[in-house]
Coordinates of C-alpha atoms and ligand atoms in Angstrom, one line a residue:
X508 CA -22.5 -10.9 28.1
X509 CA -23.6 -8.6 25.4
X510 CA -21.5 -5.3 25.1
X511 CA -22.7 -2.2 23.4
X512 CA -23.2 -2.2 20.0
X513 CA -20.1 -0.5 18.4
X514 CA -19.7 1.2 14.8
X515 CA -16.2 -0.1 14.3
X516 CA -13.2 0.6 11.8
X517 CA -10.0 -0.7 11.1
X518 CA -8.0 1.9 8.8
X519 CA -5.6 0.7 7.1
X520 CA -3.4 2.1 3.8
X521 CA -4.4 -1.1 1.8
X522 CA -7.9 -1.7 3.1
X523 CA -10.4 -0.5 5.7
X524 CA -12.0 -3.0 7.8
X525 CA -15.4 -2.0 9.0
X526 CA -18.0 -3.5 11.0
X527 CA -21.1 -3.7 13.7
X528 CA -20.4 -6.1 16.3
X529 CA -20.6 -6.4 20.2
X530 CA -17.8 -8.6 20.7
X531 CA -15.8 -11.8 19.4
X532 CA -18.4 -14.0 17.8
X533 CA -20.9 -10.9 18.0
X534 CA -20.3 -9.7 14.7
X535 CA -23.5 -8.2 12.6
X536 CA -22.2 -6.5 9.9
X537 CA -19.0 -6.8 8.4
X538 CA -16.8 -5.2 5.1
X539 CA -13.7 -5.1 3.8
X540 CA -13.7 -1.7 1.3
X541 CA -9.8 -1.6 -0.4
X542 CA -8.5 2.1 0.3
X543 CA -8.3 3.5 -3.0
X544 CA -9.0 7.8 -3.0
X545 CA -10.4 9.5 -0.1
X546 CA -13.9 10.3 -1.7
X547 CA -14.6 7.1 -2.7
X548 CA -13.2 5.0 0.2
X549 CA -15.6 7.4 3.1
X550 CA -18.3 7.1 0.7
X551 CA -18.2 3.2 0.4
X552 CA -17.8 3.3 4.3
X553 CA -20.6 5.7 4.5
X554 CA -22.9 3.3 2.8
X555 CA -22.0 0.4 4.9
X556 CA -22.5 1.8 7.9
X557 CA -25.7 3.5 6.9
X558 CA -26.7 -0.4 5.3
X559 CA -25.6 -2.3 8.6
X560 CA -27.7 0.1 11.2
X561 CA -30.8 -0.2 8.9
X562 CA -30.7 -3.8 9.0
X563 CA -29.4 -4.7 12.3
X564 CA -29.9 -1.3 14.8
X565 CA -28.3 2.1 15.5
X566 CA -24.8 2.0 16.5
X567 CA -23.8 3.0 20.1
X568 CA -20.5 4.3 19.8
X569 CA -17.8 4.9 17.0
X570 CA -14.5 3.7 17.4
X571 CA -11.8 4.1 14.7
X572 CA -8.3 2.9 14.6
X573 CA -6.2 4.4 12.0
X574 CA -3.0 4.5 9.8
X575 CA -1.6 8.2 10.8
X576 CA -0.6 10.2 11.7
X577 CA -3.7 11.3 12.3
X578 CA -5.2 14.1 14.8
X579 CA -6.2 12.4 18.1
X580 CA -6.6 15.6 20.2
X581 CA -10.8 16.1 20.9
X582 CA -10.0 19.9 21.3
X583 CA -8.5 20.1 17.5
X584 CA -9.6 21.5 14.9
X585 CA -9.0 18.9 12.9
X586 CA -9.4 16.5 14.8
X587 CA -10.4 13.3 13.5
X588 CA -8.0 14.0 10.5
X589 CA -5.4 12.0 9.0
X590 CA -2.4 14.6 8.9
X591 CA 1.1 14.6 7.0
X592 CA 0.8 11.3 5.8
X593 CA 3.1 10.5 2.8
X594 CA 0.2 8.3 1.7
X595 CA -0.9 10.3 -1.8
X596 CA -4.2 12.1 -1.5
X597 CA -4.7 11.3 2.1
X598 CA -3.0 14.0 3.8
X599 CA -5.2 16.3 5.9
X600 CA -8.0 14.0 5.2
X601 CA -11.4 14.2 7.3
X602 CA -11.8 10.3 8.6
X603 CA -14.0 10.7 10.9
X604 CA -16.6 13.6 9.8
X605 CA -18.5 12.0 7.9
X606 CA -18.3 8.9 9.1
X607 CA -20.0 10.2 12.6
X608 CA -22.1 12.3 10.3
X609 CA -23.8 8.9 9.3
X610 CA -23.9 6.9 12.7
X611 CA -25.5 9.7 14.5
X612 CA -24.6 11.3 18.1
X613 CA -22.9 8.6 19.6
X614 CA -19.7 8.4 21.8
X615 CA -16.5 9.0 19.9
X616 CA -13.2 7.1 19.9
X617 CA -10.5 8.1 17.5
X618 CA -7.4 6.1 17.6
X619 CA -4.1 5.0 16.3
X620 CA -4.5 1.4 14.6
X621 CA -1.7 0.1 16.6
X622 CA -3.0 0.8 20.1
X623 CA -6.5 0.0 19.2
X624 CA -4.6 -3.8 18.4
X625 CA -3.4 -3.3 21.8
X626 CA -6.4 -2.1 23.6
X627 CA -8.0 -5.7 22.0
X628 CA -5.4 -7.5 23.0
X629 CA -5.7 -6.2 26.4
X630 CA -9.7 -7.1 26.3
X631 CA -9.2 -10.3 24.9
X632 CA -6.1 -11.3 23.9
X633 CA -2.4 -11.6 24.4
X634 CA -2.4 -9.0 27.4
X635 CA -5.8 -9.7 28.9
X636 CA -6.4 -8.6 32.4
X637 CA -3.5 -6.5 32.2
X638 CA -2.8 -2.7 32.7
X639 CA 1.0 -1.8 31.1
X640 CA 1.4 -3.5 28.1
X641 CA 3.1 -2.6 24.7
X642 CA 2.7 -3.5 20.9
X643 CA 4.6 -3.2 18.0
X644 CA 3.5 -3.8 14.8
X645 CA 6.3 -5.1 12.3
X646 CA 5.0 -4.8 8.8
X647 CA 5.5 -2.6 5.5
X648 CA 6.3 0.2 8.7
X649 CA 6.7 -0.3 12.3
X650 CA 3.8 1.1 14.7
X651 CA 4.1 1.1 18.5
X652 CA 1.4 1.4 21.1
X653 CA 1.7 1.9 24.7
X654 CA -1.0 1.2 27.3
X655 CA -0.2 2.3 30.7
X656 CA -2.3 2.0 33.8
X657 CA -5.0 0.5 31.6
X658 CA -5.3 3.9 29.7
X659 CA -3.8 4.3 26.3
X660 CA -0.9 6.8 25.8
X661 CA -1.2 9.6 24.0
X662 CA 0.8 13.2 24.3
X663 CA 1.4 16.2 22.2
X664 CA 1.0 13.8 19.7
X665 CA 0.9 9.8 19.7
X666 CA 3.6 7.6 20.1
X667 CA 5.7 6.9 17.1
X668 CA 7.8 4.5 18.3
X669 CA 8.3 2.7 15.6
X670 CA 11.0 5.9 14.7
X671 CA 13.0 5.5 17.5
X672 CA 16.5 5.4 17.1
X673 CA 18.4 2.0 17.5
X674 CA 22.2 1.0 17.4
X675 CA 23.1 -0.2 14.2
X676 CA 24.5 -4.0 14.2
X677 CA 28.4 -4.2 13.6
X678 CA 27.9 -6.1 10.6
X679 CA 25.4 -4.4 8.8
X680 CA 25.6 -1.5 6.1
X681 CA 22.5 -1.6 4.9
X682 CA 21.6 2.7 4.9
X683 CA 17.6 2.1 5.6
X684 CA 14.6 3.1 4.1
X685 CA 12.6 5.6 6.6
X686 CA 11.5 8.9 4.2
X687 CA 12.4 10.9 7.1
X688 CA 15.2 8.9 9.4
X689 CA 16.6 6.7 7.2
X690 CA 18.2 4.3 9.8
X691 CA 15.6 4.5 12.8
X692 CA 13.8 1.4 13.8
X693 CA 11.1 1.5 10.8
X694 CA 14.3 2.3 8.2
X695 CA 15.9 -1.1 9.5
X696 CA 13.7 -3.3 10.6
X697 CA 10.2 -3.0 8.2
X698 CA 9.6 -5.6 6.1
X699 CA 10.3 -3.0 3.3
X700 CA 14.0 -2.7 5.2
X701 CA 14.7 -6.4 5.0
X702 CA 13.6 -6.7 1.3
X703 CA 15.8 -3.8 0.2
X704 CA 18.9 -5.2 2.3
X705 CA 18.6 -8.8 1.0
X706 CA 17.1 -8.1 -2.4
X707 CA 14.4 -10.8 -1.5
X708 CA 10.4 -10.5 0.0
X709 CA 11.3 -10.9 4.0
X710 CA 9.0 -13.9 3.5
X711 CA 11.1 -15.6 0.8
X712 CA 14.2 -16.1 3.1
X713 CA 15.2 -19.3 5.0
X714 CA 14.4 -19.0 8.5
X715 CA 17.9 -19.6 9.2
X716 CA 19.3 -16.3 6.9
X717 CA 20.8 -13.8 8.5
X718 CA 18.5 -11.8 8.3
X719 CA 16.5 -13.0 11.5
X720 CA 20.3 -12.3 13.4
X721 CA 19.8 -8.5 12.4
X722 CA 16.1 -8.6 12.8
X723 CA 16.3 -9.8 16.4
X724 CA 18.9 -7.2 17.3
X725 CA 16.9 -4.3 16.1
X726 CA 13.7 -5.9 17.9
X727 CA 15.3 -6.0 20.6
X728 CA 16.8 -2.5 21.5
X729 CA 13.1 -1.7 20.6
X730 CA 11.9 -3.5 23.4
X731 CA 14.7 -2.6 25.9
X732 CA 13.9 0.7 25.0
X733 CA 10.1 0.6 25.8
X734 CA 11.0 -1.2 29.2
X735 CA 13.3 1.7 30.5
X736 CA 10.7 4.1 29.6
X737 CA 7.6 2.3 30.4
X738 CA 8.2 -1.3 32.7
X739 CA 5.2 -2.9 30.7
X740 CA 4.0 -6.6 31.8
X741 CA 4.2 -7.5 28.1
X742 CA 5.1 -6.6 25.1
X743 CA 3.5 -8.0 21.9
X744 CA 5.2 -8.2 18.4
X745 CA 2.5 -8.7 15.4
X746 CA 2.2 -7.9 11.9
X747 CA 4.0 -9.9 9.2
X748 CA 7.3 -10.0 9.5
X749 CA 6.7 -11.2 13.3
X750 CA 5.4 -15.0 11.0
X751 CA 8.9 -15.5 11.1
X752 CA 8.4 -17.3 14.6
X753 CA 12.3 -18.2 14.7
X754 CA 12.5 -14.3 15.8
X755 CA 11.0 -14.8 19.0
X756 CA 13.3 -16.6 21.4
X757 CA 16.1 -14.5 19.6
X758 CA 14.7 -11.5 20.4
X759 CA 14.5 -12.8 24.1
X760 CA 17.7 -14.0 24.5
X761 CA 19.1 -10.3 22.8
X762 CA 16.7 -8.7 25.0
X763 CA 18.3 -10.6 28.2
X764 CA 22.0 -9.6 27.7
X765 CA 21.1 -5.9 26.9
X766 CA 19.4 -5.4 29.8
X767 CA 22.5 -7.5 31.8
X768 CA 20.4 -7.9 35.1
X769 CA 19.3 -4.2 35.4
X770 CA 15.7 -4.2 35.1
X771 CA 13.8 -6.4 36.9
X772 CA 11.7 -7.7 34.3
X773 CA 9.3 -11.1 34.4
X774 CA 10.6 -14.2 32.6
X775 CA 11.1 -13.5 28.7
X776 CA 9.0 -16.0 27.2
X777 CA 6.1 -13.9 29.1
X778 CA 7.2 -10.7 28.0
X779 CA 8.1 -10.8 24.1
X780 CA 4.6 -12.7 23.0
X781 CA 3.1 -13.0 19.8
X782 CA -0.4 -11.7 19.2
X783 CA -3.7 -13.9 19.9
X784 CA -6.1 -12.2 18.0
X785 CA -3.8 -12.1 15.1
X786 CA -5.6 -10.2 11.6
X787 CA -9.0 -9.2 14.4
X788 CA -6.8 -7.5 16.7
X789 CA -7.1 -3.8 15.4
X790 CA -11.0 -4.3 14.3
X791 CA -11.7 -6.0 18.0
X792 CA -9.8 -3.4 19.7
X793 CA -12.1 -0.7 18.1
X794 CA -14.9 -2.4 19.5
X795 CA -13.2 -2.6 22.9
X796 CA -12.7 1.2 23.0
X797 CA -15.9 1.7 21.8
X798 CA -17.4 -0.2 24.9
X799 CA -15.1 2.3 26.8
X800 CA -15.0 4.9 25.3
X801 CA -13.8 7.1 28.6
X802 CA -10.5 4.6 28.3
X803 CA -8.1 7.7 28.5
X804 CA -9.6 9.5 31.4
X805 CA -10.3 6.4 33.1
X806 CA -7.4 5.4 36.2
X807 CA -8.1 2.0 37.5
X808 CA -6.4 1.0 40.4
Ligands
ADP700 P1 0.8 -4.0 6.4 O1 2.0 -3.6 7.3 O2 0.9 -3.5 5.0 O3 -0.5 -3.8 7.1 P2 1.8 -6.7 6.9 O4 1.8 -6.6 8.4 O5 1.4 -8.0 6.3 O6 0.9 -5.6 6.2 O7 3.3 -6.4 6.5 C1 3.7 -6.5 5.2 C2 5.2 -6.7 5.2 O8 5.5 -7.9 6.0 C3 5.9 -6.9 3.9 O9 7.1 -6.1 3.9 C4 6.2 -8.4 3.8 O10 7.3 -8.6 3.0 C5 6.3 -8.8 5.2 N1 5.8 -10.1 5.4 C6 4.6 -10.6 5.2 N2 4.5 -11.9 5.5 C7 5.7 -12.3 5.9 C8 6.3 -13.5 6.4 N3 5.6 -14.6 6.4 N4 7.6 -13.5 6.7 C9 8.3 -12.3 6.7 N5 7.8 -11.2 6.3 C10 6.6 -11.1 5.9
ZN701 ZN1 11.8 7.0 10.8

């Protein structure tokens, strides 16, 4: 069945994804534009979108998922911003001005990059069908999103908890990398993190280093930690450390003796999963949200 036609973006430090599409398999339009400075990146995006609706239709909503932090509260006034981002030149950049200034007066969704993964995931993925679900993203950082009740979580802010504070593993030293934390979960656990601690790409290491030991125990507390605040059905783990499929049934198995029969939680091969829309994820999610765009408001029982 054909869903509204959705102006959709994957923002990204490294490169924007951007496209037209309806759905998985229903895509019209499609770019990838490398992130360089903020003119010319929203300018190249501009002209694609402007490109794709002459040549395939107006666009019915606009959904953007997006590196942050960014500004996700409608009532701000910069809202639609990318804020304090350490990322040079982006900080207190307008995404999505000019970006709804060339799709037109259309419904609006502005989100975090890691819960629009989710919010795809929960469409037509990993988590389909499901209301309470998590995702983490373990890359160069670590991004968390929350969907709860079938809405998306947002606050004061949005979640960040890819900076939440884990116990360190007995064995390990290593101070972390987080420009603000040091040793939260992004400063041990991102890719960057096990590169700096080994002095090798996380990809170059055996899959039996002890790396993956540390990894798992980190991943872990993470996920312990989202189920005593939020008892999600499932939580996902994506982005590319999480190739290292070893991790997976050590993560479990961590995950089991942490929570030492506390929780009830359904069985762990279930609940840690690994992503099935793998690289789409973020750019179908946008379309998701942009079929739906009244997601946050919306309570279904
Ligand atoms: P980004 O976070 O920049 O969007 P990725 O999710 O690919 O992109 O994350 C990049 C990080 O993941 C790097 O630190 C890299 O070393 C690590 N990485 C990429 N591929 C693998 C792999 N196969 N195994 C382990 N780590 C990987
Ligand atoms: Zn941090």
């Amino acid at each position: 069945m054909n869903g509204r036609l959705v102006a959709a973006l994957e923002s990204g430090g490294t490169k924007m994804v951007a496209a037209l599409s309806r759905g998985p398999g229903e895509v019209l339009a499609h770019a990838k534009i490398p992130t360089t400075n903020p003119e010319e990146t929203i300018r190249n995006l501009v002209e694609f979108f402007e490109r794709a609706q002459s040549s395939h239709g107006n666009a019915e909503a606009l959904a953007i998922g997006t590196f942050g932090p960014a500004d996700l509260d409608e009532k701000s006034a910069t809202y639609g911003f990318i804020t304090s981002t350490p990322k040079p030149d982006w900080a207190q950049t307008n995404l999505l001005g000019p970006l709804r200034g060339a799709i037109g007066d259309v419904p609006v969704v502005f989100e975090t990059d890691v819960n629009a993964a989710l919010f795809g995931e929960a469409r037509w993925g990993a988590a389909k069908g499901l209301k309470h679900a998590a995702y983490f993203t373990v890359g160069t950082g670590i991004g968390g999103g929350l969907m709860i009740n079938g809405s998306l979580v947002h606050g004061s802010g949005h979640p960040e908890m890819g900076h939440m504070r884990v116990t360190r593993h007995p064995e390990d030293d290593f101070e972390g990398v987080c420009s603000f934390h040091q040793d939260c979960l992004e400063g041990l656990a991102s890719g960057p993190a096990i590169e700096k601690r080994w002095g090798r790409k996380a990809e170059e290491l055996p899959s039996n280093h002890p790396a993956w030991i540390l990894e798992a125990h980190y991943l872990a507390q993470a996920c312990v930690n989202v189920l005593t605040i939020a008892p999600v059905e499932k939580i996902i783990l994506g982005g590319g450390v999480m190739n290292q499929r070893q991790l997976f049934p050590i993560v479990r198995e961590e995950l089991v003796g942490l929570v030492n029969g506390y929780l009830q939680l359904p069985n762990s091969g279930e609940l840690i999963v690994v992503p099935e829309l793998g690289d789409h994820a973020g750019l179908l999610g946008c379309v998701a949200l942009g079929q739906d765009p009244t997601h946050r408001r919306m309570v279904r029982s």
